[in-house]
PDB file of C-alpha atoms in Angstrom:
ATOM      1  CA  MET U1089     108.732 211.979  33.146  1.00 44.00           C
ATOM      2  CA  ALA U1090     109.170 213.569  36.561  1.00 44.00           C
ATOM      3  CA  GLU U1091     106.817 216.499  37.164  1.00 47.00           C
ATOM      4  CA  LYS U1092     109.634 218.879  38.015  1.00 44.00           C
ATOM      5  CA  SER U1093     111.478 217.984  34.835  1.00 57.00           C
ATOM      6  CA  LYS U1094     108.349 218.503  32.753  1.00 60.00           C
ATOM      7  CA  LEU U1095     107.798 221.971  34.225  1.00 64.00           C
ATOM      8  CA  TRP U1096     111.448 222.834  33.687  1.00 65.00           C
ATOM      9  CA  TYR U1097     111.083 222.138  29.976  1.00 67.00           C
ATOM     10  CA  LEU U1098     107.919 224.220  29.716  1.00 74.00           C
ATOM     11  CA  GLU U1099     109.546 227.157  31.492  1.00 69.00           C
ATOM     12  CA  ASN U1100     112.387 227.099  28.971  1.00 70.00           C
ATOM     13  CA  PHE U1101     110.136 227.775  25.998  1.00 79.00           C
ATOM     14  CA  ASN U1102     110.267 231.478  25.185  1.00 77.00           C
ATOM     15  CA  LEU U1103     106.483 231.609  24.952  1.00 83.00           C
ATOM     16  CA  PHE U1104     105.989 230.516  28.571  1.00 85.00           C
ATOM     17  CA  ASN U1105     109.063 232.015  30.181  1.00 82.00           C
ATOM     18  CA  GLY U1106     108.156 234.231  33.139  1.00 82.00           C
ATOM     19  CA  LEU U1107     104.708 232.765  33.869  1.00 85.00           C
ATOM     20  CA  ALA U1108     103.776 232.484  37.538  1.00 86.00           C
ATOM     21  CA  ASN U1109     104.085 229.038  39.100  1.00 86.00           C
ATOM     22  CA  ASP U1110     100.323 228.492  39.453  1.00 89.00           C
ATOM     23  CA  LYS U1111      99.826 229.279  35.761  1.00 90.00           C
ATOM     24  CA  MET U1112     102.650 226.922  34.836  1.00 87.00           C
ATOM     25  CA  MET U1113     100.969 224.174  36.835  1.00 88.00           C
ATOM     26  CA  GLU U1114      97.707 224.839  34.967  1.00 90.00           C
ATOM     27  CA  LEU U1115      99.543 224.696  31.638  1.00 89.00           C
ATOM     28  CA  ASN U1116     101.256 221.509  32.734  1.00 87.00           C
ATOM     29  CA  ARG U1117      97.863 219.821  33.031  1.00 89.00           C
ATOM     30  CA  LEU U1118      96.946 220.807  29.462  1.00 91.00           C
ATOM     31  CA  VAL U1119      99.969 219.386  27.686  1.00 91.00           C
ATOM     32  CA  THR U1120     101.015 215.846  26.904  1.00 91.00           C
ATOM     33  CA  ASP U1121     104.543 214.567  26.350  1.00 90.00           C
ATOM     34  CA  LYS U1122     105.693 211.915  23.947  1.00 91.00           C
ATOM     35  CA  GLU U1123     109.060 210.384  23.163  1.00 93.00           C
ATOM     36  CA  ILE U1124     109.387 209.677  19.443  1.00 95.00           C
ATOM     37  CA  SER U1125     112.098 207.607  17.782  1.00 95.00           C
ATOM     38  CA  LYS U1126     114.274 208.777  14.889  1.00 94.00           C
ATOM     39  CA  ASN U1127     112.636 209.106  11.455  1.00 92.00           C
ATOM     40  CA  GLU U1128     109.111 208.802  12.840  1.00 95.00           C
ATOM     41  CA  PRO U1129     106.151 210.969  11.738  1.00 94.00           C
ATOM     42  CA  ILE U1130     104.524 213.460  14.104  1.00 95.00           C
ATOM     43  CA  TYR U1131     101.786 214.603  11.759  1.00 92.00           C
ATOM     44  CA  PHE U1132     100.863 214.213   8.093  1.00 90.00           C
ATOM     45  CA  ALA U1133      99.614 216.526   5.362  1.00 88.00           C
ATOM     46  CA  ASP U1134      95.823 216.593   4.875  1.00 87.00           C
ATOM     47  CA  GLU U1135      95.061 215.543   8.440  1.00 87.00           C
ATOM     48  CA  PRO U1136      92.997 217.897  10.668  1.00 85.00           C
ATOM     49  CA  SER U1137      95.066 220.702  12.143  1.00 87.00           C
ATOM     50  CA  LYS U1138      94.153 220.502  15.824  1.00 90.00           C
ATOM     51  CA  THR U1139      97.414 220.357  17.753  1.00 92.00           C
ATOM     52  CA  ILE U1140     100.378 222.654  18.369  1.00 92.00           C
ATOM     53  CA  TYR U1141     103.757 221.178  19.270  1.00 94.00           C
ATOM     54  CA  PHE U1142     106.808 222.279  21.240  1.00 92.00           C
ATOM     55  CA  LEU U1143     110.117 220.490  20.780  1.00 92.00           C
ATOM     56  CA  LYS U1144     111.864 219.746  24.066  1.00 90.00           C
ATOM     57  CA  THR U1145     114.805 217.644  22.873  1.00 90.00           C
ATOM     58  CA  GLY U1146     115.938 216.267  19.517  1.00 91.00           C
ATOM     59  CA  ARG U1147     115.263 217.729  16.071  1.00 92.00           C
ATOM     60  CA  VAL U1148     112.307 217.705  13.691  1.00 95.00           C
ATOM     61  CA  LYS U1149     112.062 218.465   9.988  1.00 93.00           C
ATOM     62  CA  ILE U1150     109.052 220.030   8.313  1.00 93.00           C
ATOM     63  CA  THR U1151     108.710 218.742   4.763  1.00 92.00           C
ATOM     64  CA  LYS U1152     106.502 218.649   1.704  1.00 88.00           C
ATOM     65  CA  TYR U1153     106.373 215.909  -0.916  1.00 83.00           C
ATOM     66  CA  LEU U1154     106.201 216.896  -4.566  1.00 80.00           C
ATOM     67  CA  ALA U1155     104.169 215.200  -7.282  1.00 80.00           C
ATOM     68  CA  ASP U1156     107.202 213.137  -8.340  1.00 83.00           C
ATOM     69  CA  GLY U1157     107.540 211.780  -4.797  1.00 78.00           C
ATOM     70  CA  SER U1158     110.631 213.788  -3.897  1.00 79.00           C
ATOM     71  CA  GLU U1159     110.911 215.363  -0.459  1.00 80.00           C
ATOM     72  CA  LYS U1160     111.596 219.055   0.103  1.00 84.00           C
ATOM     73  CA  ILE U1161     112.596 220.218   3.569  1.00 87.00           C
ATOM     74  CA  ILE U1162     110.921 223.483   4.547  1.00 87.00           C
ATOM     75  CA  ALA U1163     112.445 223.918   8.001  1.00 89.00           C
ATOM     76  CA  ILE U1164     114.488 222.244  10.719  1.00 90.00           C
ATOM     77  CA  ILE U1165     113.000 222.601  14.215  1.00 91.00           C
ATOM     78  CA  ASN U1166     115.417 222.738  17.148  1.00 89.00           C
ATOM     79  CA  PRO U1167     114.778 222.375  20.914  1.00 89.00           C
ATOM     80  CA  GLY U1168     112.744 225.226  22.392  1.00 86.00           C
ATOM     81  CA  GLU U1169     110.857 225.907  19.161  1.00 89.00           C
ATOM     82  CA  ILE U1170     107.162 225.723  18.315  1.00 89.00           C
ATOM     83  CA  PHE U1171     105.850 223.903  15.236  1.00 92.00           C
ATOM     84  CA  GLY U1172     102.477 222.997  13.765  1.00 89.00           C
ATOM     85  CA  GLU U1173     101.515 226.518  14.820  1.00 85.00           C
ATOM     86  CA  MET U1174      99.264 227.092  11.809  1.00 82.00           C
ATOM     87  CA  ALA U1175      96.671 225.153  13.814  1.00 78.00           C
ATOM     88  CA  TYR U1176      96.393 228.213  16.061  1.00 77.00           C
ATOM     89  CA  LEU U1177      95.392 230.295  13.042  1.00 74.00           C
ATOM     90  CA  ASP U1178      92.474 227.910  12.435  1.00 67.00           C
ATOM     91  CA  GLU U1179      93.902 226.144   9.404  1.00 68.00           C
ATOM     92  CA  GLY U1180      91.551 223.346   8.412  1.00 77.00           C
ATOM     93  CA  GLN U1181      94.118 220.727   7.382  1.00 84.00           C
ATOM     94  CA  ARG U1182      97.865 220.315   7.509  1.00 88.00           C
ATOM     95  CA  THR U1183      99.712 221.102   4.300  1.00 85.00           C
ATOM     96  CA  ASP U1184     103.082 219.663   5.342  1.00 90.00           C
ATOM     97  CA  TYR U1185     104.624 216.745   7.215  1.00 93.00           C
ATOM     98  CA  ALA U1186     106.593 216.730  10.470  1.00 94.00           C
ATOM     99  CA  LEU U1187     109.135 213.947  11.061  1.00 95.00           C
ATOM    100  CA  THR U1188     111.843 213.439  13.646  1.00 95.00           C
ATOM    101  CA  VAL U1189     115.458 213.746  12.501  1.00 92.00           C
ATOM    102  CA  GLU U1190     116.691 212.136  15.720  1.00 91.00           C
ATOM    103  CA  PRO U1191     115.043 210.732  18.875  1.00 94.00           C
ATOM    104  CA  SER U1192     112.879 213.577  20.183  1.00 94.00           C
ATOM    105  CA  LEU U1193     110.811 214.583  23.195  1.00 93.00           C
ATOM    106  CA  ILE U1194     107.748 216.550  22.128  1.00 93.00           C
ATOM    107  CA  CYS U1195     105.101 218.485  24.028  1.00 91.00           C
ATOM    108  CA  ALA U1196     101.621 218.719  22.450  1.00 93.00           C
ATOM    109  CA  ILE U1197      98.643 220.934  23.284  1.00 92.00           C
ATOM    110  CA  ASN U1198      95.219 221.142  21.709  1.00 93.00           C
ATOM    111  CA  LYS U1199      94.808 224.476  19.886  1.00 91.00           C
ATOM    112  CA  ASN U1200      91.530 225.232  21.705  1.00 91.00           C
ATOM    113  CA  ASP U1201      93.159 224.588  25.092  1.00 93.00           C
ATOM    114  CA  LEU U1202      96.028 226.908  24.160  1.00 91.00           C
ATOM    115  CA  ALA U1203      93.601 229.592  22.935  1.00 90.00           C
ATOM    116  CA  SER U1204      91.663 229.434  26.225  1.00 93.00           C
ATOM    117  CA  PHE U1205      94.880 229.591  28.223  1.00 93.00           C
ATOM    118  CA  ILE U1206      96.039 232.653  26.273  1.00 91.00           C
ATOM    119  CA  VAL U1207      92.688 234.399  26.865  1.00 91.00           C
ATOM    120  CA  LYS U1208      93.362 234.059  30.605  1.00 91.00           C
ATOM    121  CA  ASN U1209      96.997 235.109  30.129  1.00 91.00           C
ATOM    122  CA  PRO U1210      96.845 237.833  27.434  1.00 90.00           C
ATOM    123  CA  GLU U1211     100.543 238.669  27.735  1.00 88.00           C
ATOM    124  CA  LEU U1212     101.186 235.426  25.839  1.00 89.00           C
ATOM    125  CA  ASN U1213      99.308 236.723  22.807  1.00 88.00           C
ATOM    126  CA  LEU U1214     102.000 239.294  22.025  1.00 88.00           C
ATOM    127  CA  LYS U1215     104.737 236.716  22.574  1.00 87.00           C
ATOM    128  CA  LEU U1216     103.075 234.231  20.215  1.00 86.00           C
ATOM    129  CA  THR U1217     102.535 236.964  17.624  1.00 87.00           C
ATOM    130  CA  LYS U1218     106.247 237.808  17.767  1.00 86.00           C
ATOM    131  CA  ILE U1219     107.216 234.136  17.391  1.00 84.00           C
ATOM    132  CA  LEU U1220     104.961 233.719  14.359  1.00 84.00           C
ATOM    133  CA  GLY U1221     106.270 236.997  12.937  1.00 86.00           C
ATOM    134  CA  LEU U1222     109.880 235.846  13.248  1.00 83.00           C
ATOM    135  CA  LYS U1223     109.005 232.595  11.477  1.00 83.00           C
ATOM    136  CA  LEU U1224     107.412 234.495   8.610  1.00 83.00           C
ATOM    137  CA  LYS U1225     110.477 236.761   8.434  1.00 86.00           C
ATOM    138  CA  SER U1226     112.733 233.706   8.212  1.00 84.00           C
ATOM    139  CA  PHE U1227     110.706 232.235   5.343  1.00 82.00           C
ATOM    140  CA  SER U1228     110.731 235.615   3.583  1.00 86.00           C
ATOM    141  CA  GLU U1229     114.532 235.814   3.868  1.00 87.00           C
ATOM    142  CA  ARG U1230     114.880 232.314   2.400  1.00 84.00           C
ATOM    143  CA  ILE U1231     112.677 233.237  -0.550  1.00 86.00           C
ATOM    144  CA  GLU U1232     114.789 236.355  -1.161  1.00 89.00           C
ATOM    145  CA  ASP U1233     117.910 234.174  -1.052  1.00 87.00           C
ATOM    146  CA  LEU U1234     116.462 231.836  -3.685  1.00 85.00           C
ATOM    147  CA  ILE U1235     115.593 234.743  -5.978  1.00 88.00           C
ATOM    148  CA  PHE U1236     118.588 237.053  -5.586  1.00 90.00           C
ATOM    149  CA  LYS U1237     121.587 234.982  -4.409  1.00 93.00           C
ATOM    150  CA  ASP U1238     123.804 232.429  -6.126  1.00 94.00           C
ATOM    151  CA  ALA U1239     124.488 228.989  -4.618  1.00 95.00           C
ATOM    152  CA  ASP U1240     127.514 229.996  -2.510  1.00 95.00           C
ATOM    153  CA  GLN U1241     125.702 233.059  -1.154  1.00 95.00           C
ATOM    154  CA  ARG U1242     122.629 230.991  -0.281  1.00 95.00           C
ATOM    155  CA  ILE U1243     124.679 228.456   1.660  1.00 95.00           C
ATOM    156  CA  ALA U1244     126.668 231.173   3.437  1.00 96.00           C
ATOM    157  CA  SER U1245     123.490 233.055   4.321  1.00 95.00           C
ATOM    158  CA  PHE U1246     121.861 229.909   5.652  1.00 93.00           C
ATOM    159  CA  ILE U1247     124.725 228.749   7.865  1.00 94.00           C
ATOM    160  CA  LEU U1248     125.156 232.249   9.298  1.00 93.00           C
ATOM    161  CA  ARG U1249     121.453 232.558  10.196  1.00 91.00           C
ATOM    162  CA  TYR U1250     121.417 229.002  11.539  1.00 91.00           C
ATOM    163  CA  ALA U1251     124.473 229.698  13.716  1.00 92.00           C
ATOM    164  CA  GLU U1252     123.148 233.019  15.015  1.00 89.00           C
ATOM    165  CA  LYS U1253     119.828 231.391  15.923  1.00 87.00           C
ATOM    166  CA  ASN U1254     121.050 228.081  17.366  1.00 87.00           C
ATOM    167  CA  GLY U1255     124.685 228.674  18.268  1.00 89.00           C
ATOM    168  CA  LYS U1256     126.601 230.025  21.232  1.00 91.00           C
ATOM    169  CA  LYS U1257     128.957 232.958  20.813  1.00 91.00           C
ATOM    170  CA  VAL U1258     132.314 232.611  22.554  1.00 90.00           C
ATOM    171  CA  GLY U1259     134.561 235.577  21.891  1.00 87.00           C
ATOM    172  CA  SER U1260     134.629 236.111  18.132  1.00 88.00           C
ATOM    173  CA  GLN U1261     133.530 232.518  17.370  1.00 92.00           C
ATOM    174  CA  ILE U1262     130.093 230.922  17.123  1.00 95.00           C
ATOM    175  CA  PHE U1263     129.699 227.278  18.170  1.00 94.00           C
ATOM    176  CA  VAL U1264     126.743 225.225  16.912  1.00 92.00           C
ATOM    177  CA  LYS U1265     126.038 221.715  18.140  1.00 88.00           C
ATOM    178  CA  PRO U1266     124.767 219.571  16.540  1.00 84.00           C
ATOM    179  CA  PHE U1267     125.307 220.539  12.903  1.00 87.00           C
ATOM    180  CA  LEU U1268     123.097 219.526   9.962  1.00 89.00           C
ATOM    181  CA  LYS U1269     123.759 216.931   7.282  1.00 89.00           C
ATOM    182  CA  HIS U1270     124.973 218.436   4.019  1.00 92.00           C
ATOM    183  CA  GLN U1271     121.987 216.873   2.265  1.00 89.00           C
ATOM    184  CA  ASN U1272     119.646 218.801   4.584  1.00 89.00           C
ATOM    185  CA  ILE U1273     121.506 222.063   3.978  1.00 92.00           C
ATOM    186  CA  GLY U1274     121.273 221.436   0.252  1.00 92.00           C
ATOM    187  CA  GLU U1275     117.515 220.912   0.420  1.00 89.00           C
ATOM    188  CA  LEU U1276     117.039 224.049   2.511  1.00 90.00           C
ATOM    189  CA  THR U1277     119.106 226.180   0.108  1.00 92.00           C
ATOM    190  CA  ALA U1278     118.114 224.596  -3.233  1.00 89.00           C
ATOM    191  CA  CYS U1279     121.684 223.355  -3.794  1.00 93.00           C
ATOM    192  CA  SER U1280     123.059 219.907  -4.473  1.00 92.00           C
ATOM    193  CA  ARG U1281     124.822 218.023  -1.683  1.00 93.00           C
ATOM    194  CA  GLN U1282     128.013 218.151  -3.742  1.00 95.00           C
ATOM    195  CA  THR U1283     127.814 221.951  -3.956  1.00 96.00           C
ATOM    196  CA  VAL U1284     127.375 222.166  -0.177  1.00 95.00           C
ATOM    197  CA  ASN U1285     130.303 219.770   0.373  1.00 95.00           C
ATOM    198  CA  TYR U1286     132.606 221.782  -1.879  1.00 96.00           C
ATOM    199  CA  PHE U1287     131.648 225.168  -0.439  1.00 96.00           C
ATOM    200  CA  LEU U1288     131.953 224.146   3.218  1.00 96.00           C
ATOM    201  CA  ALA U1289     135.260 222.348   2.561  1.00 95.00           C
ATOM    202  CA  ASP U1290     136.593 225.509   0.896  1.00 96.00           C
ATOM    203  CA  LEU U1291     135.585 227.610   3.937  1.00 96.00           C
ATOM    204  CA  ARG U1292     137.273 225.090   6.215  1.00 95.00           C
ATOM    205  CA  ASN U1293     140.471 225.118   4.147  1.00 96.00           C
ATOM    206  CA  LYS U1294     140.554 228.911   4.467  1.00 95.00           C
ATOM    207  CA  GLY U1295     140.092 228.680   8.254  1.00 95.00           C
ATOM    208  CA  ILE U1296     136.765 230.516   8.170  1.00 96.00           C
ATOM    209  CA  ILE U1297     134.854 227.581   9.683  1.00 95.00           C
ATOM    210  CA  GLU U1298     135.452 224.195  11.277  1.00 93.00           C
ATOM    211  CA  PHE U1299     132.929 221.374  11.163  1.00 92.00           C
ATOM    212  CA  ASP U1300     132.274 217.686  11.511  1.00 86.00           C
ATOM    213  CA  ARG U1301     129.119 215.608  11.871  1.00 80.00           C
ATOM    214  CA  SER U1302     128.434 216.865  15.373  1.00 83.00           C
ATOM    215  CA  ARG U1303     129.324 220.573  15.302  1.00 90.00           C
ATOM    216  CA  LEU U1304     130.001 223.759  13.375  1.00 94.00           C
ATOM    217  CA  VAL U1305     132.378 226.487  14.474  1.00 95.00           C
ATOM    218  CA  ILE U1306     132.383 229.822  12.680  1.00 95.00           C
ATOM    219  CA  ASN U1307     135.782 231.430  13.232  1.00 95.00           C
ATOM    220  CA  ASP U1308     135.295 234.515  11.089  1.00 93.00           C
ATOM    221  CA  VAL U1309     131.741 235.846  10.783  1.00 93.00           C
ATOM    222  CA  ASN U1310     132.883 238.860   8.750  1.00 93.00           C
ATOM    223  CA  GLU U1311     134.336 236.667   5.999  1.00 94.00           C
ATOM    224  CA  ILE U1312     130.999 234.880   5.641  1.00 95.00           C
ATOM    225  CA  LYS U1313     129.195 238.219   5.517  1.00 94.00           C
ATOM    226  CA  LYS U1314     131.514 239.285   2.685  1.00 94.00           C
ATOM    227  CA  ILE U1315     130.392 236.256   0.670  1.00 95.00           C
ATOM    228  CA  ILE U1316     126.734 237.115   1.217  1.00 92.00           C
ATOM    229  CA  SER U1317     126.994 240.812   0.333  1.00 85.00           C
TER     230      SER U1317
END
């Protein structure tokens, strides 16, 4: 990868945005890049937790496997996001798996190198704390959804949060590209794929959303909020 392109990606992570050029060059020497094909593992459960990752392009899913061998998706990672961050909190071993959903370009940094870099650039500590805090808030909201909301409300709540986080607002609409598979949405909301299919098709028939395999458009955010409340 061209050096300029590599730096451009690093600058577009929220954690590193605004760093001086000399500090970016130092960071650039600490990270490694890797292109990973679709459906390939990035790390496994029970392996030592030594590396933190940043997703440049593509998508990654964080999963756990249950005793019966079934897979449960915990999160979908989109470009610009950090993952494997529990390594920074000195976790001994991984407890989940990270796999690519599509061809992905990933940036990796050793947790000790990142810790040393943050010591020299303490303004990053607050940024990283905020990022980790937002992740914990997201997991807390999902748990509340599972406890207090029915299936339709869970799906509506998920797609609204997903759109607000990953979409682009144009007028009163929110555009999200790419969209997720219904199976993935079902796993993230504890619903069957059929339930997701039916609910999203109903919203589309009512003109509240539009979607296909590559995109989601929310036409009426207020109608989705009514379902959630």
